[in-house]
Amino acid sequence: IGSRGTLGLVGEAILKLAPAPPVEHALVARFRDPAAAVAAAIDVASAPINPYATTLHDPQTAERIAALAGATREGEWLAVFRCGGLRRAVAKQIDDIARICKQSGCLATETVDRSGVRRAWSDIAEVAGGAAYPAAQWIAYRISCLPSKSPLVIAAALAAWAGVEITAHPALGALFLHLPAGAGSAEGARRIDLDRVWSAVDAAAGHATCTSAPPGTGDDVAPPRSYAPYRLLRRLKEAFDPDGV
């Protein structure tokens, strides 16, 4: 595993497999303010509810999730909570999550059934992983930060990067940002403020990686290499690969 001169090692991987749950639903909550959605996700993660997954999508990204087309509204963010298990347990999960979301100021909620959940998650995997964004047309970033500080990064990206699309795992502090490739050109670089986002990432105790970009984009759009994680990875590489192989 390596990127931009860094080195990582996987010593062992253990996977625990479980049978498919008998009942699976998702709660979709609409928020005007992404910070309120992040707060709700953190509250859900702190409660004994245990959803399978929680994702957050800006209005443009939400339109790429076909199964949630009926839930999208202009200017509204979607928080999606995936739940599974026995029927009564899932019903309680959905009720508890809806209550927390309403306390955090969500505009409305609705429930998606099993078939809708699986179709939605296929699209969610593509927007988070980048398959929905052709590499020749988009610059992709993955950012990890403190969950409570992720609204700082989101606000900076929205203010500084025109056309950016954002998917997040808000309870984990994982953000996936996709920026139109035109921003990486000399002309585009004058219209965006990369440093503003990198400063927000630093303030959020975070780490940013450019995961893909069109050929010839250049290092101008890459995050600075001054982050502590980069310095640590460089030390690891020097220790395990002193010859620079």
mmCIF file of N, CA and C in Angstrom, residues 43-139:
data_model
loop_
_atom_site.group_PDB
_atom_site.id
_atom_site.type_symbol
_atom_site.label_atom_id
_atom_site.label_comp_id
_atom_site.label_asym_id
_atom_site.label_seq_id
_atom_site.Cartn_x
_atom_site.Cartn_y
_atom_site.Cartn_z
ATOM 1 N N ASP A 43 -24.289 11.665 17.704
ATOM 2 C CA ASP A 43 -25.183 11.280 18.803
ATOM 3 C C ASP A 43 -25.690 9.851 18.614
ATOM 4 N N VAL A 44 -26.013 9.482 17.380
ATOM 5 C CA VAL A 44 -26.457 8.114 17.108
ATOM 6 C C VAL A 44 -25.334 7.127 17.418
ATOM 7 N N ALA A 45 -24.107 7.471 17.009
ATOM 8 C CA ALA A 45 -22.967 6.585 17.263
ATOM 9 C C ALA A 45 -22.674 6.446 18.751
ATOM 10 N N SER A 46 -23.017 7.477 19.528
ATOM 11 C CA SER A 46 -22.763 7.449 20.965
ATOM 12 C C SER A 46 -23.853 6.702 21.735
ATOM 13 N N ALA A 47 -24.988 6.450 21.093
ATOM 14 C CA ALA A 47 -26.108 5.767 21.746
ATOM 15 C C ALA A 47 -26.048 4.266 21.451
ATOM 16 N N PRO A 48 -26.697 3.445 22.270
ATOM 17 C CA PRO A 48 -26.698 1.989 22.037
ATOM 18 C C PRO A 48 -27.674 1.578 20.932
ATOM 19 N N ILE A 49 -27.433 2.118 19.719
ATOM 20 C CA ILE A 49 -28.331 1.859 18.590
ATOM 21 C C ILE A 49 -27.649 0.962 17.559
ATOM 22 N N ASN A 50 -26.380 1.234 17.283
ATOM 23 C CA ASN A 50 -25.546 0.401 16.413
ATOM 24 C C ASN A 50 -26.089 0.197 14.999
ATOM 25 N N PRO A 51 -26.282 1.279 14.236
ATOM 26 C CA PRO A 51 -26.615 1.088 12.816
ATOM 27 C C PRO A 51 -25.430 0.458 12.095
ATOM 28 N N TYR A 52 -25.723 -0.250 10.999
ATOM 29 C CA TYR A 52 -24.643 -0.854 10.222
ATOM 30 C C TYR A 52 -23.707 0.206 9.642
ATOM 31 N N ALA A 53 -24.275 1.294 9.174
ATOM 32 C CA ALA A 53 -23.472 2.339 8.540
ATOM 33 C C ALA A 53 -24.243 3.645 8.563
ATOM 34 N N THR A 54 -23.493 4.742 8.514
ATOM 35 C CA THR A 54 -24.077 6.078 8.455
ATOM 36 C C THR A 54 -23.323 6.875 7.408
ATOM 37 N N THR A 55 -24.041 7.473 6.476
ATOM 38 C CA THR A 55 -23.387 8.295 5.458
ATOM 39 C C THR A 55 -24.093 9.635 5.348
ATOM 40 N N LEU A 56 -23.370 10.615 4.794
ATOM 41 C CA LEU A 56 -23.899 11.955 4.615
ATOM 42 C C LEU A 56 -23.552 12.425 3.209
ATOM 43 N N HIS A 57 -24.505 13.075 2.543
ATOM 44 C CA HIS A 57 -24.310 13.463 1.141
ATOM 45 C C HIS A 57 -24.809 14.880 0.909
ATOM 46 N N ASP A 58 -24.005 15.672 0.191
ATOM 47 C CA ASP A 58 -24.431 17.019 -0.163
ATOM 48 C C ASP A 58 -25.537 16.932 -1.221
ATOM 49 N N PRO A 59 -26.255 18.029 -1.480
ATOM 50 C CA PRO A 59 -27.404 17.959 -2.401
ATOM 51 C C PRO A 59 -27.069 17.415 -3.788
ATOM 52 N N GLN A 60 -25.892 17.769 -4.340
ATOM 53 C CA GLN A 60 -25.544 17.293 -5.677
ATOM 54 C C GLN A 60 -25.229 15.799 -5.667
ATOM 55 N N THR A 61 -24.484 15.359 -4.665
ATOM 56 C CA THR A 61 -24.146 13.942 -4.575
ATOM 57 C C THR A 61 -25.399 13.104 -4.346
ATOM 58 N N ALA A 62 -26.322 13.612 -3.538
ATOM 59 C CA ALA A 62 -27.544 12.859 -3.239
ATOM 60 C C ALA A 62 -28.318 12.523 -4.508
ATOM 61 N N GLU A 63 -28.235 13.385 -5.509
ATOM 62 C CA GLU A 63 -28.944 13.131 -6.764
ATOM 63 C C GLU A 63 -28.342 11.958 -7.542
ATOM 64 N N ARG A 64 -27.120 11.567 -7.207
ATOM 65 C CA ARG A 64 -26.490 10.420 -7.868
ATOM 66 C C ARG A 64 -26.959 9.092 -7.282
ATOM 67 N N ILE A 65 -27.700 9.118 -6.180
ATOM 68 C CA ILE A 65 -28.172 7.904 -5.519
ATOM 69 C C ILE A 65 -29.618 7.675 -5.955
ATOM 70 N N ALA A 66 -29.779 6.861 -6.984
ATOM 71 C CA ALA A 66 -31.084 6.742 -7.649
ATOM 72 C C ALA A 66 -32.183 6.287 -6.699
ATOM 73 N N ALA A 67 -31.873 5.368 -5.792
ATOM 74 C CA ALA A 67 -32.897 4.826 -4.902
ATOM 75 C C ALA A 67 -33.415 5.867 -3.909
ATOM 76 N N LEU A 68 -32.692 6.966 -3.749
ATOM 77 C CA LEU A 68 -33.105 8.012 -2.811
ATOM 78 C C LEU A 68 -33.642 9.244 -3.537
ATOM 79 N N ALA A 69 -33.925 9.096 -4.817
ATOM 80 C CA ALA A 69 -34.364 10.249 -5.609
ATOM 81 C C ALA A 69 -35.589 10.925 -5.006
ATOM 82 N N GLY A 70 -36.493 10.150 -4.443
ATOM 83 C CA GLY A 70 -37.695 10.738 -3.867
ATOM 84 C C GLY A 70 -37.456 11.493 -2.586
ATOM 85 N N ALA A 71 -36.286 11.280 -1.963
ATOM 86 C CA ALA A 71 -35.989 11.929 -0.689
ATOM 87 C C ALA A 71 -35.209 13.223 -0.852
ATOM 88 N N THR A 72 -34.673 13.471 -2.048
ATOM 89 C CA THR A 72 -33.819 14.643 -2.228
ATOM 90 C C THR A 72 -34.645 15.908 -2.422
ATOM 91 N N ARG A 73 -34.131 16.995 -1.882
ATOM 92 C CA ARG A 73 -34.727 18.319 -2.047
ATOM 93 C C ARG A 73 -33.597 19.302 -2.319
ATOM 94 N N GLU A 74 -33.875 20.327 -3.084
ATOM 95 C CA GLU A 74 -32.840 21.303 -3.429
ATOM 96 C C GLU A 74 -32.263 21.937 -2.173
ATOM 97 N N GLY A 75 -30.943 21.955 -2.093
ATOM 98 C CA GLY A 75 -30.268 22.615 -0.987
ATOM 99 C C GLY A 75 -30.231 21.828 0.309
ATOM 100 N N GLU A 76 -30.694 20.561 0.297
ATOM 101 C CA GLU A 76 -30.753 19.780 1.528
ATOM 102 C C GLU A 76 -29.773 18.604 1.484
ATOM 103 N N TRP A 77 -29.143 18.352 2.612
ATOM 104 C CA TRP A 77 -28.221 17.241 2.775
ATOM 105 C C TRP A 77 -28.976 16.013 3.244
ATOM 106 N N LEU A 78 -28.523 14.844 2.818
ATOM 107 C CA LEU A 78 -29.145 13.588 3.238
ATOM 108 C C LEU A 78 -28.204 12.829 4.165
ATOM 109 N N ALA A 79 -28.702 12.484 5.356
ATOM 110 C CA ALA A 79 -28.012 11.554 6.250
ATOM 111 C C ALA A 79 -28.740 10.222 6.147
ATOM 112 N N VAL A 80 -27.985 9.159 5.881
ATOM 113 C CA VAL A 80 -28.587 7.845 5.661
ATOM 114 C C VAL A 80 -28.040 6.877 6.708
ATOM 115 N N PHE A 81 -28.951 6.247 7.450
ATOM 116 C CA PHE A 81 -28.589 5.312 8.507
ATOM 117 C C PHE A 81 -29.091 3.927 8.126
ATOM 118 N N ARG A 82 -28.177 2.991 7.932
ATOM 119 C CA ARG A 82 -28.536 1.630 7.522
ATOM 120 C C ARG A 82 -28.629 0.724 8.747
ATOM 121 N N CYS A 83 -29.755 0.045 8.886
ATOM 122 C CA CYS A 83 -30.000 -0.805 10.062
ATOM 123 C C CYS A 83 -30.420 -2.207 9.608
ATOM 124 N N GLY A 84 -30.099 -3.201 10.408
ATOM 125 C CA GLY A 84 -30.488 -4.570 10.085
ATOM 126 C C GLY A 84 -30.571 -5.421 11.331
ATOM 127 N N GLY A 85 -31.369 -6.485 11.249
ATOM 128 C CA GLY A 85 -31.535 -7.400 12.384
ATOM 129 C C GLY A 85 -32.929 -7.966 12.413
ATOM 130 N N LEU A 86 -33.413 -8.267 13.607
ATOM 131 C CA LEU A 86 -34.776 -8.755 13.772
ATOM 132 C C LEU A 86 -35.761 -7.600 13.605
ATOM 133 N N ARG A 87 -36.986 -7.930 13.211
ATOM 134 C CA ARG A 87 -37.955 -6.904 12.840
ATOM 135 C C ARG A 87 -38.175 -5.879 13.947
ATOM 136 N N ARG A 88 -38.439 -6.334 15.168
ATOM 137 C CA ARG A 88 -38.737 -5.399 16.253
ATOM 138 C C ARG A 88 -37.507 -4.570 16.612
ATOM 139 N N ALA A 89 -36.324 -5.195 16.537
ATOM 140 C CA ALA A 89 -35.097 -4.466 16.855
ATOM 141 C C ALA A 89 -34.836 -3.369 15.828
ATOM 142 N N VAL A 90 -35.056 -3.683 14.560
ATOM 143 C CA VAL A 90 -34.841 -2.687 13.513
ATOM 144 C C VAL A 90 -35.849 -1.547 13.643
ATOM 145 N N ALA A 91 -37.093 -1.882 13.958
ATOM 146 C CA ALA A 91 -38.115 -0.846 14.138
ATOM 147 C C ALA A 91 -37.713 0.116 15.254
ATOM 148 N N LYS A 92 -37.162 -0.432 16.344
ATOM 149 C CA LYS A 92 -36.725 0.430 17.453
ATOM 150 C C LYS A 92 -35.526 1.275 17.039
ATOM 151 N N GLN A 93 -34.578 0.678 16.300
ATOM 152 C CA GLN A 93 -33.443 1.448 15.806
ATOM 153 C C GLN A 93 -33.911 2.653 14.986
ATOM 154 N N ILE A 94 -34.812 2.394 14.060
ATOM 155 C CA ILE A 94 -35.302 3.467 13.191
ATOM 156 C C ILE A 94 -35.984 4.553 14.004
ATOM 157 N N ASP A 95 -36.813 4.161 14.969
ATOM 158 C CA ASP A 95 -37.512 5.144 15.808
ATOM 159 C C ASP A 95 -36.523 5.978 16.619
ATOM 160 N N ASP A 96 -35.523 5.315 17.199
ATOM 161 C CA ASP A 96 -34.546 6.038 18.027
ATOM 162 C C ASP A 96 -33.712 6.995 17.194
ATOM 163 N N ILE A 97 -33.313 6.554 15.994
ATOM 164 C CA ILE A 97 -32.519 7.431 15.132
ATOM 165 C C ILE A 97 -33.351 8.628 14.674
ATOM 166 N N ALA A 98 -34.602 8.384 14.310
ATOM 167 C CA ALA A 98 -35.485 9.476 13.884
ATOM 168 C C ALA A 98 -35.644 10.501 14.996
ATOM 169 N N ARG A 99 -35.761 10.030 16.228
ATOM 170 C CA ARG A 99 -35.909 10.944 17.368
ATOM 171 C C ARG A 99 -34.656 11.803 17.529
ATOM 172 N N ILE A 100 -33.477 11.189 17.427
ATOM 173 C CA ILE A 100 -32.238 11.941 17.574
ATOM 174 C C ILE A 100 -32.085 12.959 16.443
ATOM 175 N N CYS A 101 -32.426 12.548 15.228
ATOM 176 C CA CYS A 101 -32.325 13.466 14.093
ATOM 177 C C CYS A 101 -33.247 14.672 14.262
ATOM 178 N N LYS A 102 -34.453 14.428 14.732
ATOM 179 C CA LYS A 102 -35.398 15.540 14.939
ATOM 180 C C LYS A 102 -34.886 16.485 16.021
ATOM 181 N N GLN A 103 -34.256 15.931 17.058
ATOM 182 C CA GLN A 103 -33.686 16.775 18.101
ATOM 183 C C GLN A 103 -32.541 17.630 17.561
ATOM 184 N N SER A 104 -31.892 17.146 16.517
ATOM 185 C CA SER A 104 -30.772 17.879 15.920
ATOM 186 C C SER A 104 -31.213 18.837 14.821
ATOM 187 N N GLY A 105 -32.520 18.893 14.578
ATOM 188 C CA GLY A 105 -33.037 19.864 13.627
ATOM 189 C C GLY A 105 -33.253 19.377 12.216
ATOM 190 N N CYS A 106 -33.430 18.054 12.019
ATOM 191 C CA CYS A 106 -33.684 17.569 10.663
ATOM 192 C C CYS A 106 -35.057 18.040 10.189
ATOM 193 N N LEU A 107 -35.199 18.187 8.894
ATOM 194 C CA LEU A 107 -36.434 18.714 8.314
ATOM 195 C C LEU A 107 -37.499 17.637 8.170
ATOM 196 N N ALA A 108 -37.075 16.411 7.853
ATOM 197 C CA ALA A 108 -38.015 15.301 7.665
ATOM 198 C C ALA A 108 -37.228 14.003 7.594
ATOM 199 N N THR A 109 -37.922 12.899 7.842
ATOM 200 C CA THR A 109 -37.291 11.577 7.717
ATOM 201 C C THR A 109 -38.218 10.659 6.935
ATOM 202 N N GLU A 110 -37.631 9.646 6.330
ATOM 203 C CA GLU A 110 -38.420 8.600 5.702
ATOM 204 C C GLU A 110 -37.630 7.295 5.742
ATOM 205 N N THR A 111 -38.339 6.180 5.628
ATOM 206 C CA THR A 111 -37.728 4.862 5.733
ATOM 207 C C THR A 111 -37.657 4.200 4.369
ATOM 208 N N VAL A 112 -36.539 3.515 4.118
ATOM 209 C CA VAL A 112 -36.320 2.797 2.867
ATOM 210 C C VAL A 112 -36.295 1.301 3.177
ATOM 211 N N ASP A 113 -36.983 0.484 2.360
ATOM 212 C CA ASP A 113 -37.040 -0.953 2.618
ATOM 213 C C ASP A 113 -35.784 -1.659 2.105
ATOM 214 N N ARG A 114 -35.740 -2.995 2.280
ATOM 215 C CA ARG A 114 -34.531 -3.756 1.963
ATOM 216 C C ARG A 114 -34.075 -3.566 0.514
ATOM 217 N N SER A 115 -35.004 -3.678 -0.443
ATOM 218 C CA SER A 115 -34.592 -3.559 -1.843
ATOM 219 C C SER A 115 -34.042 -2.168 -2.122
ATOM 220 N N GLY A 116 -34.679 -1.163 -1.537
ATOM 221 C CA GLY A 116 -34.188 0.200 -1.718
ATOM 222 C C GLY A 116 -32.842 0.423 -1.063
ATOM 223 N N VAL A 117 -32.641 -0.200 0.111
ATOM 224 C CA VAL A 117 -31.365 -0.074 0.815
ATOM 225 C C VAL A 117 -30.232 -0.619 -0.045
ATOM 226 N N ARG A 118 -30.442 -1.802 -0.617
ATOM 227 C CA ARG A 118 -29.362 -2.430 -1.385
ATOM 228 C C ARG A 118 -29.074 -1.652 -2.667
ATOM 229 N N ARG A 119 -30.108 -1.141 -3.307
ATOM 230 C CA ARG A 119 -29.875 -0.323 -4.499
ATOM 231 C C ARG A 119 -29.176 0.980 -4.122
ATOM 232 N N ALA A 120 -29.599 1.572 -3.011
ATOM 233 C CA ALA A 120 -28.971 2.826 -2.569
ATOM 234 C C ALA A 120 -27.518 2.605 -2.223
ATOM 235 N N TRP A 121 -27.214 1.500 -1.535
ATOM 236 C CA TRP A 121 -25.841 1.303 -1.094
ATOM 237 C C TRP A 121 -24.907 0.972 -2.244
ATOM 238 N N SER A 122 -25.438 0.440 -3.302
ATOM 239 C CA SER A 122 -24.609 0.254 -4.489
ATOM 240 C C SER A 122 -24.143 1.601 -5.029
ATOM 241 N N ASP A 123 -25.057 2.573 -5.078
ATOM 242 C CA ASP A 123 -24.692 3.912 -5.536
ATOM 243 C C ASP A 123 -23.809 4.627 -4.521
ATOM 244 N N ILE A 124 -24.104 4.453 -3.228
ATOM 245 C CA ILE A 124 -23.300 5.104 -2.187
ATOM 246 C C ILE A 124 -21.858 4.625 -2.255
ATOM 247 N N ALA A 125 -21.670 3.323 -2.490
ATOM 248 C CA ALA A 125 -20.313 2.799 -2.617
ATOM 249 C C ALA A 125 -19.592 3.435 -3.799
ATOM 250 N N GLU A 126 -20.322 3.733 -4.866
ATOM 251 C CA GLU A 126 -19.696 4.329 -6.041
ATOM 252 C C GLU A 126 -19.346 5.796 -5.832
ATOM 253 N N VAL A 127 -20.195 6.546 -5.112
ATOM 254 C CA VAL A 127 -19.866 7.957 -4.892
ATOM 255 C C VAL A 127 -18.756 8.099 -3.857
ATOM 256 N N ALA A 128 -18.730 7.210 -2.857
ATOM 257 C CA ALA A 128 -17.657 7.283 -1.864
ATOM 258 C C ALA A 128 -16.339 6.786 -2.451
ATOM 259 N N GLY A 129 -16.396 5.684 -3.179
ATOM 260 C CA GLY A 129 -15.179 5.113 -3.743
ATOM 261 C C GLY A 129 -14.666 5.824 -4.971
ATOM 262 N N GLY A 130 -15.500 6.650 -5.593
ATOM 263 C CA GLY A 130 -15.056 7.430 -6.739
ATOM 264 C C GLY A 130 -15.463 6.894 -8.087
ATOM 265 N N ALA A 131 -16.122 5.719 -8.124
ATOM 266 C CA ALA A 131 -16.495 5.148 -9.418
ATOM 267 C C ALA A 131 -17.483 6.026 -10.168
ATOM 268 N N ALA A 132 -18.244 6.831 -9.436
ATOM 269 C CA ALA A 132 -19.222 7.712 -10.078
ATOM 270 C C ALA A 132 -18.574 8.957 -10.685
ATOM 271 N N TYR A 133 -17.268 9.125 -10.462
ATOM 272 C CA TYR A 133 -16.573 10.330 -10.915
ATOM 273 C C TYR A 133 -15.410 9.931 -11.828
ATOM 274 N N PRO A 134 -15.556 10.024 -13.137
ATOM 275 C CA PRO A 134 -14.470 9.643 -14.051
ATOM 276 C C PRO A 134 -13.176 10.390 -13.725
ATOM 277 N N ALA A 135 -12.084 9.641 -13.682
ATOM 278 C CA ALA A 135 -10.804 10.226 -13.273
ATOM 279 C C ALA A 135 -10.330 11.325 -14.209
ATOM 280 N N ALA A 136 -10.776 11.279 -15.446
ATOM 281 C CA ALA A 136 -10.355 12.315 -16.392
ATOM 282 C C ALA A 136 -11.084 13.637 -16.172
ATOM 283 N N GLN A 137 -12.130 13.608 -15.354
ATOM 284 C CA GLN A 137 -12.957 14.797 -15.184
ATOM 285 C C GLN A 137 -12.996 15.324 -13.754
ATOM 286 N N TRP A 138 -12.482 14.541 -12.799
ATOM 287 C CA TRP A 138 -12.603 14.919 -11.392
ATOM 288 C C TRP A 138 -11.282 14.699 -10.658
ATOM 289 N N ILE A 139 -11.041 15.540 -9.642
ATOM 290 C CA ILE A 139 -9.946 15.344 -8.698
ATOM 291 C C ILE A 139 -10.564 14.829 -7.405
#
